[in-house]
Coordinates of C-alpha atoms and ligand atoms in Angstrom, one line a residue:
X1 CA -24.2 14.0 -51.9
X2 CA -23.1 13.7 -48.4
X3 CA -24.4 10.0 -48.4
X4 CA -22.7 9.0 -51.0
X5 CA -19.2 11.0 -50.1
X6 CA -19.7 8.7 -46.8
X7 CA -20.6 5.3 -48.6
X8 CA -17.3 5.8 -50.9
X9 CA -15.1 7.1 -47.6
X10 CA -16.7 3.1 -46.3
X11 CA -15.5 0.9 -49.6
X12 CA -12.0 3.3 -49.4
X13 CA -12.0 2.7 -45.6
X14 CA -12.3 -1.3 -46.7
X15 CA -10.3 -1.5 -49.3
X16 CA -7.1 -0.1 -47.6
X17 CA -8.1 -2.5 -44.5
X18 CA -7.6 -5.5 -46.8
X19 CA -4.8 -4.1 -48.9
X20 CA -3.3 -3.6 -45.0
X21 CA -2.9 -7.0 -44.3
X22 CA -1.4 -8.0 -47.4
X23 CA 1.1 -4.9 -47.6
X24 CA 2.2 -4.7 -43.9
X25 CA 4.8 -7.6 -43.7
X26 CA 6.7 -6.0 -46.0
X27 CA 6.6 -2.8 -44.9
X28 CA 6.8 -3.8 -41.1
X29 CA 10.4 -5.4 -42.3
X30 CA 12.0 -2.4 -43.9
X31 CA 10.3 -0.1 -40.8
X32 CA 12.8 0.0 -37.6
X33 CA 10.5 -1.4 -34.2
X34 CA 9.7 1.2 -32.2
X35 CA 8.3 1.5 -28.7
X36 CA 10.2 -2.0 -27.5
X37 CA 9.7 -0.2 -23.9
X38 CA 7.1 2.1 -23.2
X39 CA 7.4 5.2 -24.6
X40 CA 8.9 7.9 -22.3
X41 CA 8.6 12.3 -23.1
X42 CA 6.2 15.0 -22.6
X43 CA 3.4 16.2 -24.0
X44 CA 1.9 19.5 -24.3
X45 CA -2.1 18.9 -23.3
X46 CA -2.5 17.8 -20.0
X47 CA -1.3 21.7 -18.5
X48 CA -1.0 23.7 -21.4
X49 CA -3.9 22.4 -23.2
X50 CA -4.5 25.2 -26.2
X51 CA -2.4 27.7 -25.1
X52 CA 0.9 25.2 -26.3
X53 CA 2.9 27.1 -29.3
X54 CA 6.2 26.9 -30.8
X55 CA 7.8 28.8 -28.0
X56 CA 6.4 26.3 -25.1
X57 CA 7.6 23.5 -27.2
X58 CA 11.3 24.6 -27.8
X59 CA 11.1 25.6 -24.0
X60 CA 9.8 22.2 -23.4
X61 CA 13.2 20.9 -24.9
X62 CA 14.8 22.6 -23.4
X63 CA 13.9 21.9 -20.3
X64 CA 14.0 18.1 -20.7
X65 CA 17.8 18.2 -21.5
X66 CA 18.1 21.5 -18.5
X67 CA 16.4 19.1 -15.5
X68 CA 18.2 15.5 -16.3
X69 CA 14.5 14.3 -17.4
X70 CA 16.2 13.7 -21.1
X71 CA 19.2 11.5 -19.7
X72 CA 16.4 9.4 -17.5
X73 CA 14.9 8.4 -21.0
X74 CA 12.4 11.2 -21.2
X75 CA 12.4 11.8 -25.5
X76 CA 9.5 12.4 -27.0
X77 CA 8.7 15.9 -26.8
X78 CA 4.8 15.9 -28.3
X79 CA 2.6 18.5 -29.8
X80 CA -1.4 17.7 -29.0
X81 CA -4.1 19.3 -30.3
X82 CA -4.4 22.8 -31.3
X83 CA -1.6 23.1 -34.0
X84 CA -4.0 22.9 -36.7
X85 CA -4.5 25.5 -39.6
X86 CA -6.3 25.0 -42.7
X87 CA -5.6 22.8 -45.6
X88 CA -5.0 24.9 -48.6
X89 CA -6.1 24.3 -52.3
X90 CA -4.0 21.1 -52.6
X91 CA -5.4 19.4 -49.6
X92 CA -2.0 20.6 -47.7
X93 CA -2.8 21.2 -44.1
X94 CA -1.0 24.4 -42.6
X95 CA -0.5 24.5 -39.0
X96 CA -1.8 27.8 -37.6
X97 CA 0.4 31.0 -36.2
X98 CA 1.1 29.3 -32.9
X99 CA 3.6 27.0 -35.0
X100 CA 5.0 28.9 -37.8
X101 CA 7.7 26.4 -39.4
X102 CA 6.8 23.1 -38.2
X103 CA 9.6 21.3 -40.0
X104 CA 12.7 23.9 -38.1
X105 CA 10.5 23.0 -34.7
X106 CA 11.4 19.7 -35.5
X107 CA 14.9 20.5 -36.4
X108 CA 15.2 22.5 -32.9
X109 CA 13.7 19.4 -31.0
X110 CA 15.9 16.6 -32.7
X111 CA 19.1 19.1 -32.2
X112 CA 18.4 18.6 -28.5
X113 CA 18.9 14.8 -29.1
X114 CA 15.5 14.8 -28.8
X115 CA 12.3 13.3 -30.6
X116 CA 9.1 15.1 -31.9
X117 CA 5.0 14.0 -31.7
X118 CA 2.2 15.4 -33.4
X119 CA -1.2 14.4 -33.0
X120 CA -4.6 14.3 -35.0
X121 CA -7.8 12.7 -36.0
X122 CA -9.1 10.2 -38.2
X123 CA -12.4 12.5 -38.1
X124 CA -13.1 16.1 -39.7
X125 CA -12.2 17.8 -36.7
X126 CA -10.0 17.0 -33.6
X127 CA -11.5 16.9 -29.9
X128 CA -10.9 20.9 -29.8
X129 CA -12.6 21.6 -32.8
X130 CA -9.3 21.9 -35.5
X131 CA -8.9 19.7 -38.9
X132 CA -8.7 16.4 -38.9
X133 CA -7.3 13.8 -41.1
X134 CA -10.2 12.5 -42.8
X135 CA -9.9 12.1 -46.5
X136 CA -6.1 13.1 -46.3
X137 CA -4.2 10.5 -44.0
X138 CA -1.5 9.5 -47.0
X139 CA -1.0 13.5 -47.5
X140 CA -0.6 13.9 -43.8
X141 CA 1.7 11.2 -43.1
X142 CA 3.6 12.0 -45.8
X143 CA 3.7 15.7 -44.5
X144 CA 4.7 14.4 -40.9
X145 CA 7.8 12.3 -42.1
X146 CA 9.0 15.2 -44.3
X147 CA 8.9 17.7 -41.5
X148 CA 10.7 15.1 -38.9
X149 CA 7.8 13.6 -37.2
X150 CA 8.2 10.8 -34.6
X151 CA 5.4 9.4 -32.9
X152 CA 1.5 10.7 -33.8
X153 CA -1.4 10.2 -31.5
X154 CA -4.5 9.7 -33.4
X155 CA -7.8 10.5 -31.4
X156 CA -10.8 9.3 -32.6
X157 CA -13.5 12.0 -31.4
X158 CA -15.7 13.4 -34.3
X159 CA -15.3 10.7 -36.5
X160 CA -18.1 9.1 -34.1
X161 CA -20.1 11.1 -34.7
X162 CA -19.1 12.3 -38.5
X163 CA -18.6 8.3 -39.8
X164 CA -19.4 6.0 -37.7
X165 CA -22.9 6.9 -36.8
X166 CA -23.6 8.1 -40.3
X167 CA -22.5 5.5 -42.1
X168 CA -24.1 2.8 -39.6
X169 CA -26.7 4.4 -37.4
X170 CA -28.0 1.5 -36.5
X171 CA -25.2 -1.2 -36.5
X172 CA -22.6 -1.1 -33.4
X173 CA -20.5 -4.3 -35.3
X174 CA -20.2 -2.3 -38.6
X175 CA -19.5 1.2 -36.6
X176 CA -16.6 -1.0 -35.0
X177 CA -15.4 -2.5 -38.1
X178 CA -15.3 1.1 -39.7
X179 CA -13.4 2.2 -36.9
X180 CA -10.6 -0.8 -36.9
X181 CA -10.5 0.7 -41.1
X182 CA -9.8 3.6 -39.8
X183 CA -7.2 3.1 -37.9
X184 CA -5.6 0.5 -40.3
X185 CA -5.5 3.4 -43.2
X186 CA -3.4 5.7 -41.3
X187 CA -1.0 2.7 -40.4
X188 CA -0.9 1.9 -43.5
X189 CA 0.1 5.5 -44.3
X190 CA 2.5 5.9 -41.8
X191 CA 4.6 2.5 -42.9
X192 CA 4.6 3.7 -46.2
X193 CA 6.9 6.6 -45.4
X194 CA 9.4 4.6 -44.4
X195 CA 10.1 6.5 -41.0
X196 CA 9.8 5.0 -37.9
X197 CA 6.8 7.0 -36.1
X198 CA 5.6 5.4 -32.6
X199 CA 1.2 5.1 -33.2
X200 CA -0.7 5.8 -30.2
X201 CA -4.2 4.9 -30.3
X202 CA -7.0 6.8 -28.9
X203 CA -10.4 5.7 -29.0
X204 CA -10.6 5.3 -25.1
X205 CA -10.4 1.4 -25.1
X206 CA -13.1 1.0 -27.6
X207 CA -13.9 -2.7 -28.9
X208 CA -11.7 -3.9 -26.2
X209 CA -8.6 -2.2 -28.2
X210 CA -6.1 -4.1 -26.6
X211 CA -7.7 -7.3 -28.5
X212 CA -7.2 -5.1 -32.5
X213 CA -5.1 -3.0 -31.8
X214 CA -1.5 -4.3 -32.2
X215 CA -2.7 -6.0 -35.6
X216 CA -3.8 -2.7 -37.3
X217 CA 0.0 -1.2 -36.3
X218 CA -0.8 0.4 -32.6
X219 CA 2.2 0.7 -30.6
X220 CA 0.3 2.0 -27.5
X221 CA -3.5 2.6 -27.4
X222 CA -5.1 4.7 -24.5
X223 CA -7.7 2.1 -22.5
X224 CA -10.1 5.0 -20.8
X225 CA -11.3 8.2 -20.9
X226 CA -9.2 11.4 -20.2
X227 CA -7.1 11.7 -16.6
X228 CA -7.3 14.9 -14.4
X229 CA -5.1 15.8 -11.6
X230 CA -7.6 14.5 -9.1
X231 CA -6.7 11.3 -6.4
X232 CA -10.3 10.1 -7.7
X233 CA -9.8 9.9 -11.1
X234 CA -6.1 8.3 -10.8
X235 CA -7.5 5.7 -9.2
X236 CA -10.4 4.8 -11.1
X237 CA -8.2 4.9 -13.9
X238 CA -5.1 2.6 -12.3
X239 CA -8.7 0.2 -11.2
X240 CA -9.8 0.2 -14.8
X241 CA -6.5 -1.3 -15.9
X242 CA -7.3 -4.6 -14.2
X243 CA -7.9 -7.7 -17.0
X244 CA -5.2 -6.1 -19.2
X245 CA -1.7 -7.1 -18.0
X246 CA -1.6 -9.8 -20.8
X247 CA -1.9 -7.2 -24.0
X248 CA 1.1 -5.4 -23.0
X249 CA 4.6 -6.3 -24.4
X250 CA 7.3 -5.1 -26.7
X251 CA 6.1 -2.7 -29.3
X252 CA 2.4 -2.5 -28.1
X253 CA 1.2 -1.1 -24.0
X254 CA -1.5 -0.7 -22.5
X255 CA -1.9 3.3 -21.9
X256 CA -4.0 4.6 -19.4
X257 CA -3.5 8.2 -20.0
X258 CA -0.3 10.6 -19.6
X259 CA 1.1 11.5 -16.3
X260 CA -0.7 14.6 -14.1
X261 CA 2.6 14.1 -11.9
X262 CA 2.9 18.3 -11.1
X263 CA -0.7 19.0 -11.8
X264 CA -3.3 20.7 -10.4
X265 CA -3.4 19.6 -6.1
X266 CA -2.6 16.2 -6.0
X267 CA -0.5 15.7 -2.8
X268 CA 3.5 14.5 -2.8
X269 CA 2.0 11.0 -1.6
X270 CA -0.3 11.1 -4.8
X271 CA 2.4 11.8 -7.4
X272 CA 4.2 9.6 -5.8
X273 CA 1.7 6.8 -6.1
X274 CA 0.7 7.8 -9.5
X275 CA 4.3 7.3 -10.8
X276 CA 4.4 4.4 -9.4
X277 CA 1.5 3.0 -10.5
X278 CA 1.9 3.6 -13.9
X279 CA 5.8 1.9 -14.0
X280 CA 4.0 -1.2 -12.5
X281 CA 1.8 -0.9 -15.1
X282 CA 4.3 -0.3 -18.3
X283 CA 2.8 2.5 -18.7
X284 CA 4.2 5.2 -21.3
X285 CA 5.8 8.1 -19.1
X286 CA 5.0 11.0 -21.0
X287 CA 5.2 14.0 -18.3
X288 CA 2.6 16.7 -18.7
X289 CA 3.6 19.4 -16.5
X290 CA 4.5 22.8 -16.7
X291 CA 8.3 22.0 -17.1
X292 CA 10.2 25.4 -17.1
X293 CA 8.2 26.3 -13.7
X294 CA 9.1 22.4 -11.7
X295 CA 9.2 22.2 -8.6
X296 CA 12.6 19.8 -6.9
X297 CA 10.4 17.6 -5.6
X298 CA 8.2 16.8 -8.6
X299 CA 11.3 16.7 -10.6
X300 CA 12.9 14.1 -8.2
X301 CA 9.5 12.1 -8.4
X302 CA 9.8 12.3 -12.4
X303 CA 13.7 11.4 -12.8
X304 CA 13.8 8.4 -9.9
X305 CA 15.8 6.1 -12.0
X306 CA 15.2 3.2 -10.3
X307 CA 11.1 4.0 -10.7
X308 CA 11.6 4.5 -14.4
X309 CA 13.9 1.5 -14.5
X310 CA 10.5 -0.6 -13.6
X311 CA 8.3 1.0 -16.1
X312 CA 11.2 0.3 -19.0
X313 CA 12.1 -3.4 -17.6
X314 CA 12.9 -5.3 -21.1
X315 CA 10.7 -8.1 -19.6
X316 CA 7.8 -5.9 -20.5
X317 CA 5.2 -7.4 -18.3
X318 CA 3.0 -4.9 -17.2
X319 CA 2.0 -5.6 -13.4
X320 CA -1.2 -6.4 -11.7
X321 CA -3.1 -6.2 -8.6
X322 CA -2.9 -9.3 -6.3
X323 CA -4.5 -9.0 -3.7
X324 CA -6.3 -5.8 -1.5
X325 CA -7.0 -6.0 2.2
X326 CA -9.4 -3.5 3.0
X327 CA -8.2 0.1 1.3
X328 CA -4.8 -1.0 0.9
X329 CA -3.8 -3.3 -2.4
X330 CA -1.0 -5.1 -3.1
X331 CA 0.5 -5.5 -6.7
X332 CA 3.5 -7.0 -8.5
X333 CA 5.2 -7.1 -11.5
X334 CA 7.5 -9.5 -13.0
X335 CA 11.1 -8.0 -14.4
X336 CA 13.9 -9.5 -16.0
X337 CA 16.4 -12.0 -14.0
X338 CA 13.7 -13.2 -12.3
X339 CA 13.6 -10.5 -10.3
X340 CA 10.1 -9.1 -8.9
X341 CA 8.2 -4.9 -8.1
X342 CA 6.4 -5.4 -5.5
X343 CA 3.8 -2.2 -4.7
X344 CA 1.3 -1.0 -1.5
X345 CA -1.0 1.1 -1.6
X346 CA -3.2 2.3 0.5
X347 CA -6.0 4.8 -1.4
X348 CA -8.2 5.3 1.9
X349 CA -8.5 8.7 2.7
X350 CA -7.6 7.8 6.3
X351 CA -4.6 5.8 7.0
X352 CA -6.3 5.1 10.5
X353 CA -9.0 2.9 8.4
X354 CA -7.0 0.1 7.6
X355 CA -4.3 0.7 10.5
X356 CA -2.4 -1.5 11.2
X357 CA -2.0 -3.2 7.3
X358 CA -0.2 -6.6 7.2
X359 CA 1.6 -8.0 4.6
X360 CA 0.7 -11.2 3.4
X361 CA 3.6 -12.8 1.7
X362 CA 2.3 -16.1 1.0
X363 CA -0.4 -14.7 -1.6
X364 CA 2.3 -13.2 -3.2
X365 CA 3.9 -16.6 -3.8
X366 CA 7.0 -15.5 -1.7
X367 CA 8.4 -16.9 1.8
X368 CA 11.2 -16.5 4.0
X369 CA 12.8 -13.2 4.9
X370 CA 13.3 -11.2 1.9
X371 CA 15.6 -8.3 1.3
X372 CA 14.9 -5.8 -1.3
X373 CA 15.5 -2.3 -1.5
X374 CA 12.4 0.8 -1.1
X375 CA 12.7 2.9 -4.2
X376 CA 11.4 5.9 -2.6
X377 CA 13.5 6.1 0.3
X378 CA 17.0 4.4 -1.1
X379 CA 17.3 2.2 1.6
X380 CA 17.2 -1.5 2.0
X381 CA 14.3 -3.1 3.1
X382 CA 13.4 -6.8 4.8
X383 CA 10.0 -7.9 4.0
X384 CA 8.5 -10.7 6.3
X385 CA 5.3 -12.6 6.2
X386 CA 2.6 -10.9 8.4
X387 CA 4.9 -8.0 8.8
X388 CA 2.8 -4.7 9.7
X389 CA 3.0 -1.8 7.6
X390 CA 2.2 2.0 8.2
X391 CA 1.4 3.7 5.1
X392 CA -0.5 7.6 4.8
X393 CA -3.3 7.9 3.2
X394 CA -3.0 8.2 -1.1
X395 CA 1.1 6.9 -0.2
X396 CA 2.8 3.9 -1.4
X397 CA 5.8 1.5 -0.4
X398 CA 7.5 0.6 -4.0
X399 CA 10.2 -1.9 -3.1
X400 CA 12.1 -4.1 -5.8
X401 CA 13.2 -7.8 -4.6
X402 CA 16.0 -9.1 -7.0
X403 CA 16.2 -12.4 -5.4
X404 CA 12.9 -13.5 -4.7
X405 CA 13.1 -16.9 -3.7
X406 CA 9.9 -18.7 -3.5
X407 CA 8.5 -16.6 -5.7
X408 CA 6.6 -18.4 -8.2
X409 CA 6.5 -16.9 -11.8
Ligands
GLA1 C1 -9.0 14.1 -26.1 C2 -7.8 13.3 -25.6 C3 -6.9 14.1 -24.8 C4 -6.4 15.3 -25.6 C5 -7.7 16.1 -26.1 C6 -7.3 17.2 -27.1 O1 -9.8 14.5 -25.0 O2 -8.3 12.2 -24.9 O3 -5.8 13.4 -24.4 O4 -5.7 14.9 -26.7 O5 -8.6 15.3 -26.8 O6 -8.3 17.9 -27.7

């Protein structure tokens, strides 16, 4: 029985993957683009993990549009997992007693002038346990564009376990392939209600996801495991990115996990340097901190405009790492005009380590004296080859040249 239920979800799985590619053109036409920068909100996991309800959600609105976060281009407001009910007789999913009318929820978020996620699973269950898609993604995109949905994040986790490995124990290509099917069917669902909902991936950068992902409708797929607010796993995370700079572009970034900025005991330096990090790398900004309870100074890390203005550059080149001189590392990214972010970090846990750090302008492609301006402070800054630098331990110096001549592209 099972077996079989499994071999029919395959030839379904297939079928829809090559009716995809036929369908999509025409659907992709009569959808609107979305995601042509990186996407920029909140979601609801990273500090309220289950404990997020109607109530935090609305208050989560409210809060966006209360702090200035909304008019700095934070919009999505996003529901992660936990929502879930059960389906009923018809194969209608209900969300449980945390949410009790999804579709005013929504209502209550777009009044705000704001934008609503949901998220689920192409397996059984979700990560925490609650339904999944599986066998139902038509029924529950159709249900998300009825109620108002905007962007869904999709997150692989049981159906590993629950399709993959059972349909293919033994074959990692076919496992993949299923997978990519996957993926494609709920696209394919989505399009076909004719709203515009932003698709985030997340499969953790599975079969180099960057490489499929775009072609099977992904606006943004996550490239590693989950973040914490720890230092070590920011940085491990901001290393992993390396290689991917060239997958990233309108409609489709790189996304290497929503922001901690807030949480748990990372430093001022750290948020700092996290924020930062993940504008150079076009990230997708969605904020995951306990908004009604903000602190000023996490808030003025979160709404920096001119931080946010190098995340959503229309350029869309997402930045890399050029060079690193002991613990410190130097990276740049390309923006529009020509003009250039230029970021230093150092991640030693002791600035005395690599004290005093000098800046080699040359491997940047830059000479001369160049004046640009250091987003963290406000002020106007002269950059010179060879010129030393004192940065603490976990800080950065974010500084963006407009006219950086020399500089080659
Ligand atoms: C996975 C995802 C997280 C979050 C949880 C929810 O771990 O990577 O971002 O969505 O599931 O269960």
């Amino acid at each position: 029985m099972r077996l079989s239920a499994s071999l029919s979800f395959a030839a379904l799985a297939l079928a829809s993957f090559t009716a995809q590619s036929q369908v999509s053109p025409k659907a992709q036409l009569a959808t609107p683009q979305v995601s042509q920068t990186p996407p920029m909100g909140w979601n609801s996991w990273n500090y309220f993990a289950d404990k997020v309800d109607d109530k935090g959600i609305r208050a989560a609105a409210d809060q966006l549009v209360a702090t200035g976060m909304k008019d700095a281009g934070y919009v999505y407001v996003n529901i992660d997992d936990t929502w879930e009910g059960e389906r009923d007789a018809s194969g209608v999913l209900h969300p449980n007693a945390k949410f009790p009318d999804m579709k005013a929820l929504a209502g209550y978020v777009h009044s705000k002038g704001l934008k609503i996620g949901i998220y689920s699973s192409p397996g059984p269950k979700t990560c925490g346990g609650y339904e999944g898609s599986l066998g139902h993604e038509e029924q529950d995109a159709r249900m998300y564009a009825e109620w108002g949905i905007d962007y869904l994040k999709y997150d692989m986790c049981s159906f590993i376990p629950a399709v993959m490995m059972k349909q293919a124990p033994n074959d990692k290509s076919e496992q993949m392939r299923i997978m990519h099917a996957a993926y494609a069917k709920m696209d394919k669902a989505l399009k076909a209600t004719g709203r515009p909902i932003v698709y985030s991936f997340c499969q953790y950068g599975w079969d180099a996801v960057w490489e499929w992902g775009p072609s099977v409708g992904a606006n943004l797929w996550r490239t590693t495991g989950d973040i914490t607010p720890e230092w070590g796993r920011i940085y491990e995370l901001l290393s992993q990115q390396e290689g991917l700079a060239a997958y990233a572009g309108p409609g489709h970034w790189n996304d290497p996990d929503m922001l901690e900025v807030g949480n748990g005991r990372l430093s001022l330096a750290e948020n700092r340097t996290h924020f930062s990090m993940w504008a150079m790398l076009a990230a997708p900004l969605l904020a995951g901190n306990d908004l009604p309870n903000m602190k000023p100074e996490i808030k003025a890390i979160l709404t920096n405009r001119e931080v946010i203005a190098i995340d959503q550059d229309p350029l869309g080149r997402q930045g890399s790492r050029v060079y690193s001189d002991g613990e410190v590392e130097v990276w740049t990214r390309p923006l529009t005009g020509g003009a250039l972010a230029i970021a230093v970090i150092n991640v030693g846990d002791n600035r005395y380590a690599t004290h005093p750090f000098h800046l080699n302008l040359r491997r940047l492609g830059l000479n001369g004296k160049l004046t640009g301006k250091d987003l963290w402070t406000g002020k106007s800054v002269e950059l010179t080859d060879n010129m030393p630098l004192e940065l603490p331990s976990h800080d950065v110096l974010l500084v963006r040249l407009d006219q950086p001549k020399g500089h080659i592209q």
